[in-house]
XYZ file of N, CA and C in Angstrom:
291
model
N -20.164 -66.073 2.298
C -19.130 -66.271 3.307
C -18.747 -67.668 3.450
N -17.527 -68.024 3.373
C -17.046 -69.405 3.461
C -16.362 -69.621 4.725
N -16.551 -70.831 5.427
C -15.983 -71.273 6.539
C -14.951 -72.382 6.206
N -13.792 -72.218 6.735
C -12.789 -73.192 6.652
C -12.307 -73.664 7.958
N -12.262 -75.052 8.374
C -11.579 -75.484 9.371
C -10.197 -76.052 9.246
N -9.204 -75.579 10.011
C -7.957 -75.910 9.773
C -7.493 -76.696 11.110
N -7.308 -78.122 10.979
C -6.774 -78.749 12.173
C -5.284 -78.824 12.017
N -4.527 -78.791 13.231
C -3.095 -78.508 13.072
C -2.520 -79.484 14.170
N -1.459 -80.063 13.682
C -0.527 -80.830 14.572
C 0.675 -79.898 14.852
N 1.058 -79.698 16.114
C 2.011 -78.772 16.465
C 3.210 -79.504 17.073
N 4.527 -79.126 17.092
C 5.525 -79.640 17.741
C 5.226 -79.759 19.174
N 5.803 -80.739 19.928
C 5.554 -80.852 21.224
C 5.950 -79.538 22.069
N 5.090 -79.071 22.933
C 5.249 -77.944 23.621
C 4.995 -76.579 22.857
N 4.677 -76.456 21.651
C 4.358 -75.403 20.824
C 2.867 -75.050 20.602
N 2.023 -75.973 21.286
C 0.587 -75.948 20.949
C 0.154 -74.492 21.239
N 0.439 -74.017 22.430
C -0.159 -72.715 22.774
C 0.325 -71.706 21.943
N 1.772 -71.698 21.712
C 2.320 -70.629 20.814
C 1.665 -70.533 19.516
N 1.445 -71.765 18.831
C 0.674 -71.813 17.564
C -0.702 -71.157 17.728
N -1.356 -71.545 18.571
C -2.761 -71.035 18.872
C -2.730 -69.626 19.082
N -1.697 -68.924 19.713
C -1.706 -67.497 19.773
C -1.534 -66.788 18.692
N -0.562 -67.461 17.857
C -0.191 -66.955 16.607
C -1.384 -66.806 15.603
N -2.070 -68.021 15.550
C -3.303 -68.079 14.834
C -4.342 -66.966 15.003
N -4.501 -66.702 16.385
C -5.532 -65.724 16.826
C -5.184 -64.269 16.250
N -3.944 -63.991 16.011
C -3.432 -62.798 15.547
C -3.803 -62.627 13.894
N -4.032 -63.626 13.260
C -4.082 -63.731 11.747
C -5.667 -63.175 11.484
N -5.565 -62.335 10.305
C -6.935 -61.871 9.682
C -7.705 -63.095 9.402
N -8.973 -62.860 9.488
C -9.897 -63.974 8.865
C -10.055 -65.162 9.817
N -9.138 -65.215 10.822
C -9.383 -66.274 11.842
C -10.292 -65.819 12.929
N -11.456 -66.563 13.054
C -12.477 -65.942 13.912
C -12.599 -66.743 15.146
N -11.808 -67.887 15.342
C -11.703 -68.471 16.443
C -10.672 -69.663 16.579
N -9.967 -69.830 17.590
C -8.893 -70.848 17.847
C -9.142 -71.645 19.094
N -8.845 -73.014 18.915
C -9.147 -73.836 20.014
C -7.855 -74.781 20.309
N -7.582 -75.025 21.472
C -6.589 -76.091 21.776
C -7.523 -77.185 21.867
N -6.963 -78.471 21.323
C -7.663 -79.761 21.111
C -7.022 -80.717 22.002
N -7.716 -81.740 22.190
C -7.176 -83.094 22.745
C -7.576 -84.177 21.717
N -6.670 -84.988 21.453
C -6.804 -86.094 20.367
C -5.786 -85.994 19.402
N -6.130 -86.357 18.066
C -5.270 -86.443 17.062
C -4.690 -85.120 16.517
N -5.290 -84.062 16.935
C -4.786 -82.674 16.468
C -4.657 -81.781 17.767
N -3.753 -80.775 17.669
C -3.462 -79.944 18.865
C -4.428 -78.644 18.721
N -4.498 -78.085 17.615
C -5.086 -76.842 17.484
C -6.005 -76.891 16.395
N -7.081 -75.899 16.430
C -8.157 -75.857 15.558
C -8.311 -74.324 15.109
N -8.211 -73.782 13.959
C -8.513 -72.494 13.562
C -9.711 -72.442 12.650
N -10.596 -71.622 13.019
C -11.862 -71.493 12.166
C -11.492 -70.127 11.462
N -11.578 -70.322 9.978
C -11.244 -69.181 9.225
C -12.383 -68.808 8.436
N -12.748 -67.564 8.260
C -13.857 -67.162 7.487
C -13.582 -66.079 6.518
N -14.296 -66.133 5.436
C -14.103 -64.929 4.390
C -14.785 -65.113 3.134
N -14.903 -64.116 2.366
C -15.741 -64.067 1.150
C -15.105 -64.779 0.093
N -13.878 -64.893 -0.051
C -13.257 -65.402 -1.159
C -12.464 -66.683 -0.687
N -12.911 -67.821 -1.230
C -12.283 -69.146 -0.994
C -10.860 -69.338 -1.371
N -10.570 -68.794 -2.453
C -9.237 -68.844 -2.970
C -8.270 -68.078 -2.049
N -8.538 -67.006 -1.533
C -7.651 -66.287 -0.608
C -7.569 -67.002 0.681
N -8.699 -67.815 1.091
C -8.550 -68.548 2.365
C -7.742 -69.616 2.150
N -7.874 -70.419 1.064
C -7.113 -71.642 0.839
C -5.614 -71.409 0.254
N -5.603 -70.194 -0.294
C -4.190 -69.799 -0.770
C -3.349 -69.202 0.308
N -3.349 -67.916 0.428
C -2.442 -67.106 1.406
C -2.622 -67.392 2.753
N -3.637 -67.555 3.287
C -3.839 -67.671 4.677
C -3.271 -69.105 5.253
N -3.505 -70.080 4.366
C -3.366 -71.467 4.676
C -1.867 -71.747 4.560
N -1.237 -71.086 3.591
C 0.316 -71.015 3.389
C 0.962 -70.400 4.522
N 0.364 -69.322 5.054
C 1.013 -68.561 6.313
C 0.833 -69.552 7.533
N -0.167 -70.339 7.677
C -0.355 -71.282 8.701
C 0.704 -72.286 8.654
N 0.851 -73.030 7.508
C 1.741 -74.023 7.356
C 3.093 -73.604 7.417
N 3.483 -72.257 7.280
C 4.862 -71.832 7.284
C 5.143 -71.360 8.859
N 4.126 -71.431 9.694
C 4.378 -70.944 11.018
C 5.407 -71.995 11.808
N 6.217 -71.284 12.563
C 7.081 -72.085 13.357
C 6.347 -73.049 14.317
N 6.708 -74.183 14.530
C 5.701 -75.058 15.517
C 4.789 -75.922 14.800
N 4.422 -75.555 13.581
C 3.364 -76.392 12.829
C 4.105 -77.424 12.012
N 3.512 -78.636 12.376
C 4.073 -79.936 11.761
C 3.220 -80.322 10.443
N 1.819 -80.254 10.667
C 0.951 -80.755 9.676
C -0.335 -80.105 9.840
N -1.012 -79.830 8.677
C -2.320 -79.324 8.835
C -3.474 -80.224 7.951
N -4.568 -80.287 8.353
C -5.711 -80.883 7.491
C -6.788 -79.725 7.518
N -7.116 -79.516 6.198
C -8.106 -78.382 5.881
C -9.474 -79.125 5.539
N -10.587 -78.522 6.170
C -11.813 -78.750 5.862
C -12.713 -77.667 5.606
N -13.385 -77.657 4.324
C -14.168 -76.487 3.866
C -15.620 -76.854 3.975
N -16.411 -76.062 4.780
C -17.784 -76.227 4.962
C -18.474 -76.148 3.885
N -19.251 -77.224 3.477
C -20.155 -77.220 2.114
C -21.488 -76.446 2.421
N -22.000 -76.603 3.596
C -23.280 -75.992 3.850
C -23.498 -75.793 5.233
N -24.122 -74.694 5.593
C -24.399 -74.374 7.159
C -25.897 -74.613 7.292
N -26.138 -75.531 8.313
C -27.529 -75.948 8.634
C -27.785 -75.268 9.987
N -28.790 -74.379 10.099
C -28.923 -73.655 11.311
C -29.617 -74.745 12.499
N -29.253 -74.535 13.628
C -29.726 -75.318 14.836
C -30.741 -74.547 15.608
N -31.184 -74.928 16.612
C -32.209 -74.258 17.363
C -31.611 -72.979 18.059
N -30.331 -72.883 18.270
C -29.552 -71.889 18.898
C -28.923 -70.864 17.868
N -28.880 -71.334 16.470
C -28.270 -70.516 15.506
C -29.058 -70.424 14.347
N -28.726 -69.341 13.563
C -29.399 -69.063 12.346
C -28.370 -69.029 11.192
N -28.884 -69.351 9.965
C -28.003 -69.246 8.956
C -27.583 -67.910 8.535
N -26.221 -67.769 8.185
C -25.734 -66.269 7.744
C -26.384 -66.157 6.449
N -27.097 -64.963 6.231
C -27.512 -64.555 4.854
C -26.432 -64.457 3.953
N -25.240 -64.269 4.323
C -24.109 -64.165 3.346
C -23.469 -65.402 2.917
N -23.746 -66.529 3.518
C -23.313 -67.790 3.279
C -23.684 -68.282 1.823
N -22.701 -68.579 0.980
C -23.041 -69.000 -0.341
C -23.813 -70.429 -0.342
N -23.766 -70.942 0.728
C -24.374 -72.365 0.801
C -25.523 -72.468 1.736
N -26.140 -71.203 2.099
C -27.404 -71.225 2.916
C -28.414 -71.991 2.299
N -29.206 -72.564 3.183
C -30.411 -73.561 2.859
C -31.438 -72.490 2.093
N -32.017 -73.229 1.047
C -33.261 -72.496 0.255
C -34.299 -73.427 0.424
N -35.508 -72.784 0.284
C -36.838 -73.737 0.287
C -36.947 -74.194 -1.161
N -37.508 -75.347 -1.187
C -37.832 -75.947 -2.441
C -39.035 -75.358 -2.924
N -39.220 -75.157 -4.312
C -40.334 -74.512 -4.761
C -41.356 -75.566 -5.420
């Protein structure tokens, strides 16, 4: 399972509209309104990185109200005290032999 974080700059007044549209997209597991350099965050998950980076991101960039995106691909998932690593993650931690 791959996780991709999409940071989005929206046109003024379109932040909530963009977030609601993101929430309707397949593979988007979470959307947040942000304060700071970016307006919206979409967390996208899927088994095929090419599909995530291709079709889904093209749809995000083509959405009305989206001015700019920055895409971050998670390289490794490190469990914390309150979470566990997904067994489906291609980057899950492995014990050294």
